[in-house]
Amino acid sequence: MEETMQNSNGIAENIKQVEDNIRSACKRAGKAPGEVTLIAVSKTKPLPMLEEAYRHGCRHFGENKVQELIDKYERMPKDIKWHMIGHLQRNKVKYIVDKAYLIHSVDSIRLAEEISKEAVKKNVISHILVEVNIAGEETKFGTSKDDAERLVREISLMPSIQVEGLMTIAPYVENPETNRQYFAGLRQLSVDIKRKNIDNVNMNVLSMGMTGDYEIAVEEGASCVRVGTGIFGERHYKTV
Ligand SMILES: *Cc1c(COP(=O)(O)O)cnc(C)c1O
């Protein structure tokens, strides 16, 4: 996977490389490249790097912290679609419900209820994905595979919140092929739920695949991939 870890290159080259890789994966999977949305995961990265990605065509950005998403939302061009991809605390929902284009990380009834309540107040529709812990890892957020349909059904009854599909964070692995089974599993789960024709539920979005494994995710049916390191380079977290 060396070609997906272009940390020494510039952002422009990285984006081009990732887009090429997505195109090739689409071709292998027999789908049109336009069917996959690249989300540039810009968490921890400073504005000039986001601006460079924007200049090179990125319009979807992913953040995992509410405050950081709001700060960047205020400062960046208004045609950007902001994706909330990180664990979301209920007391922070009110700050982003009218700013996030898609919330990827809904994994409980109580969180969904809070999103619904705040969306009603602000008179918006909140578009969300149900996060599924498809590999059953103890350390991960996300609903279990078995509970996903029940959660989708309950959310479908709430006002001003719209289920658009499923999201998963696959395990961190050396060999990305290991995650193929999980991507295929999430895809199958979304097909199974779609077949139930639940009112008010779309299963059109499958958010899966990160820098290490997005090509495999696309081959297995991802409709959006979340790539951070592969575009912006390694992240350096401040230690407090
Ligand atoms: C950080 C993050 C990513 C991007 O990870 P990379 O390995 O840097 O591509 C994708 N999805 C989620 C939910 C993340 O938190």
Coordinates of C-alpha atoms and ligand atoms in Angstrom, one line a residue:
M1 CA 0.0 0.0 0.0
E2 CA 3.0 2.3 -0.3
E3 CA 1.3 4.3 -3.0
T4 CA -1.5 5.4 -0.6
M5 CA 1.0 6.8 2.0
Q6 CA 2.3 9.8 0.2
N7 CA 3.4 11.8 3.2
S8 CA 6.4 13.4 1.5
N9 CA 4.3 14.7 -1.4
G10 CA 2.3 17.9 -1.5
I11 CA -1.4 18.0 -0.9
A12 CA -2.2 18.5 -4.6
E13 CA -0.3 15.4 -5.6
N14 CA -1.9 13.4 -2.8
I15 CA -5.4 14.3 -3.8
K16 CA -4.6 13.4 -7.4
Q17 CA -3.2 10.1 -6.3
V18 CA -6.2 9.3 -4.1
E19 CA -8.6 10.2 -6.8
D20 CA -6.7 8.0 -9.3
N21 CA -6.8 5.1 -6.8
I22 CA -10.5 5.6 -6.3
R23 CA -11.1 5.6 -10.0
S24 CA -9.1 2.4 -10.5
A25 CA -11.0 0.7 -7.6
C26 CA -14.3 1.8 -9.2
K27 CA -13.3 0.3 -12.5
R28 CA -12.4 -3.0 -10.8
A29 CA -15.8 -2.9 -9.0
G30 CA -17.6 -2.1 -12.2
K31 CA -19.0 1.2 -11.0
A32 CA -18.8 4.8 -12.2
P33 CA -16.1 6.9 -10.4
G34 CA -18.7 9.6 -9.8
E35 CA -20.5 7.3 -7.4
V36 CA -17.8 7.6 -4.7
T37 CA -17.4 10.8 -2.7
L38 CA -14.0 11.6 -1.3
I39 CA -14.1 13.2 2.2
A40 CA -10.9 14.9 3.1
V41 CA -10.4 14.3 6.8
S42 CA -8.8 17.5 8.0
K43 CA -8.9 17.0 11.8
T44 CA -6.0 18.6 13.6
K45 CA -4.8 20.2 10.3
P46 CA -4.4 24.0 10.0
L47 CA -6.6 26.2 7.6
P48 CA -3.9 26.7 5.0
M49 CA -3.8 23.0 4.3
L50 CA -7.6 22.9 4.0
E51 CA -7.5 25.9 1.7
E52 CA -5.0 24.1 -0.5
A53 CA -7.2 21.0 -0.7
Y54 CA -10.1 23.3 -1.5
R55 CA -8.2 24.9 -4.3
H56 CA -7.5 21.4 -5.7
G57 CA -11.2 20.5 -5.8
C58 CA -12.1 19.1 -2.4
R59 CA -15.6 20.2 -1.3
H60 CA -16.2 17.5 1.4
F61 CA -14.3 17.8 4.6
G62 CA -14.5 15.6 7.7
E63 CA -13.9 16.6 11.3
N64 CA -14.2 14.7 14.5
K65 CA -14.4 17.5 17.1
V66 CA -17.4 19.9 17.3
Q67 CA -15.4 23.0 18.2
E68 CA -12.9 22.4 15.4
L69 CA -15.7 21.8 12.9
I70 CA -17.4 25.1 13.9
D71 CA -14.2 27.1 13.7
K72 CA -13.3 25.8 10.3
Y73 CA -16.9 26.1 9.1
E74 CA -16.8 29.9 10.0
R75 CA -13.5 30.5 8.2
M76 CA -13.8 28.4 5.1
P77 CA -15.9 29.0 1.9
K78 CA -19.6 28.3 2.3
D79 CA -19.9 25.7 -0.5
I80 CA -18.0 23.2 1.6
K81 CA -20.0 20.2 2.9
W82 CA -18.9 19.4 6.5
H83 CA -19.0 15.8 7.7
M84 CA -19.1 15.1 11.4
I85 CA -17.3 11.8 11.6
G86 CA -16.3 11.6 15.3
H87 CA -18.1 10.5 18.4
L88 CA -20.7 13.1 19.3
Q89 CA -21.8 14.1 22.8
R90 CA -25.4 15.0 23.2
N91 CA -24.7 18.4 24.9
K92 CA -22.8 19.5 21.7
V93 CA -25.4 18.5 19.2
K94 CA -27.0 22.0 19.2
Y95 CA -23.8 23.6 17.9
I96 CA -23.5 21.6 14.7
V97 CA -27.0 20.4 13.8
D98 CA -27.3 23.2 11.3
K99 CA -23.7 23.1 10.1
A100 CA -23.0 19.4 9.4
Y101 CA -24.0 18.2 6.0
L102 CA -24.0 14.6 7.3
I103 CA -23.4 13.2 10.8
H104 CA -21.7 9.8 10.4
S105 CA -21.6 8.7 14.0
V106 CA -25.1 8.1 15.3
D107 CA -25.0 5.0 17.5
S108 CA -27.8 5.5 20.1
I109 CA -31.4 6.4 20.5
R110 CA -30.6 9.1 23.0
L111 CA -28.2 10.8 20.6
A112 CA -30.7 10.6 17.7
E113 CA -33.4 12.0 19.9
E114 CA -31.2 15.0 20.8
I115 CA -30.3 15.6 17.1
S116 CA -34.0 15.4 16.2
K117 CA -34.9 17.8 19.0
E118 CA -32.3 20.4 18.0
A119 CA -33.1 20.0 14.3
V120 CA -36.8 20.7 15.0
K121 CA -35.8 23.8 17.0
K122 CA -33.6 25.1 14.2
N123 CA -36.0 24.1 11.5
V124 CA -33.6 22.0 9.5
I125 CA -33.5 18.3 8.5
S126 CA -30.5 16.6 9.9
H127 CA -29.0 13.9 7.7
I128 CA -27.3 11.1 9.5
L129 CA -25.7 7.7 9.2
V130 CA -25.9 4.9 11.8
E131 CA -22.5 3.9 12.9
V132 CA -22.1 0.2 13.1
N133 CA -19.3 -1.6 15.0
I134 CA -19.1 -4.2 12.3
A135 CA -16.1 -6.1 13.6
G136 CA -17.5 -6.1 17.2
E137 CA -14.4 -4.5 18.6
E138 CA -14.8 -3.7 22.3
T139 CA -13.0 -0.3 22.1
K140 CA -15.1 1.1 19.3
F141 CA -18.2 3.2 19.3
G142 CA -21.1 2.1 17.1
T143 CA -24.2 0.0 17.4
S144 CA -23.8 -3.8 17.0
K145 CA -24.7 -5.4 13.7
D146 CA -27.7 -7.0 15.3
D147 CA -29.1 -3.8 16.8
A148 CA -28.6 -1.6 13.7
E149 CA -32.0 -2.3 12.1
R150 CA -33.8 -1.6 15.3
L151 CA -32.0 1.7 15.7
V152 CA -32.7 2.7 12.1
R153 CA -36.4 1.9 12.7
E154 CA -36.6 4.0 15.8
I155 CA -34.9 7.0 14.2
S156 CA -37.2 6.8 11.2
L157 CA -40.1 7.7 13.5
M158 CA -38.4 10.9 14.8
P159 CA -39.0 14.3 13.3
S160 CA -36.4 16.3 11.3
I161 CA -33.8 13.5 11.2
Q162 CA -33.2 11.5 8.1
V163 CA -31.3 8.2 8.0
E164 CA -29.2 8.1 4.8
G165 CA -27.2 5.0 5.3
L166 CA -24.5 3.3 7.4
M167 CA -20.9 4.0 8.5
T168 CA -18.2 1.9 10.0
I169 CA -14.7 2.3 11.2
A170 CA -12.9 -0.9 10.3
P171 CA -10.1 -2.3 12.6
Y172 CA -6.6 -1.0 12.4
V173 CA -4.8 -3.7 10.5
E174 CA -1.4 -4.3 8.8
N175 CA -3.0 -5.9 5.7
P176 CA -6.0 -4.0 4.4
E177 CA -7.3 -7.2 2.8
T178 CA -8.3 -8.3 6.4
N179 CA -11.0 -5.6 6.4
R180 CA -12.6 -6.8 3.1
Q181 CA -15.0 -9.1 5.1
Y182 CA -16.1 -6.2 7.3
F183 CA -16.8 -3.9 4.3
A184 CA -18.7 -6.6 2.6
G185 CA -20.6 -7.2 5.9
L186 CA -21.6 -3.6 6.2
R187 CA -22.7 -3.6 2.6
Q188 CA -24.8 -6.7 3.1
L189 CA -26.4 -5.2 6.2
S190 CA -27.4 -2.1 4.3
V191 CA -28.9 -4.2 1.5
D192 CA -30.8 -6.2 4.1
I193 CA -32.2 -3.0 5.7
K194 CA -33.0 -1.4 2.4
R195 CA -35.1 -4.5 1.4
K196 CA -37.4 -3.8 4.4
N197 CA -38.5 -0.6 2.8
I198 CA -38.8 1.3 6.0
D199 CA -40.6 4.6 5.6
N200 CA -38.4 7.7 5.8
V201 CA -35.1 5.7 5.5
N202 CA -32.6 5.8 2.7
M203 CA -29.7 3.3 2.5
N204 CA -27.9 5.1 -0.2
V205 CA -24.8 6.1 1.7
L206 CA -22.1 3.6 2.8
S207 CA -19.3 5.5 4.6
M208 CA -16.3 3.1 4.9
G209 CA -12.6 3.1 4.2
M210 CA -9.8 5.3 5.4
T211 CA -6.2 5.9 4.2
G212 CA -5.1 2.3 4.7
D213 CA -8.0 0.5 3.2
Y214 CA -10.2 2.8 1.1
E215 CA -9.5 1.0 -2.2
I216 CA -10.8 -2.2 -0.8
A217 CA -13.8 -0.4 0.7
V218 CA -14.6 1.0 -2.7
E219 CA -14.4 -2.4 -4.3
E220 CA -16.8 -3.7 -1.6
G221 CA -19.4 -0.9 -2.3
A222 CA -18.4 2.2 -0.3
S223 CA -20.2 5.4 -1.5
C224 CA -17.9 7.6 0.5
V225 CA -14.4 7.2 1.8
R226 CA -12.8 9.2 4.6
V227 CA -9.2 9.9 3.9
G228 CA -7.0 12.0 6.2
T229 CA -3.3 10.9 6.3
G230 CA -3.4 10.0 2.6
I231 CA -4.2 13.7 1.7
F232 CA -2.7 15.8 4.6
G233 CA 0.1 13.5 5.9
E234 CA 0.5 12.2 9.4
R235 CA -1.3 13.9 12.3
H236 CA 0.6 15.2 15.3
Y237 CA -1.6 15.2 18.3
K238 CA -0.7 17.7 21.0
T239 CA -0.1 16.1 24.3
V240 CA -1.8 18.1 27.1
Ligands
LIG1 C1 -9.3 10.2 11.5 C2 -10.4 9.5 10.8 C3 -10.4 9.1 9.5 C4 -9.1 9.3 8.6 O1 -8.1 8.4 9.0 P1 -6.8 8.3 8.1 O2 -6.3 6.9 8.4 O3 -5.9 9.4 8.4 O4 -7.2 8.4 6.6 C5 -11.5 8.5 9.0 N1 -12.6 8.2 9.7 C6 -12.7 8.6 11.0 C7 -13.9 8.3 11.7 C8 -11.6 9.2 11.6 O5 -11.7 9.5 12.9

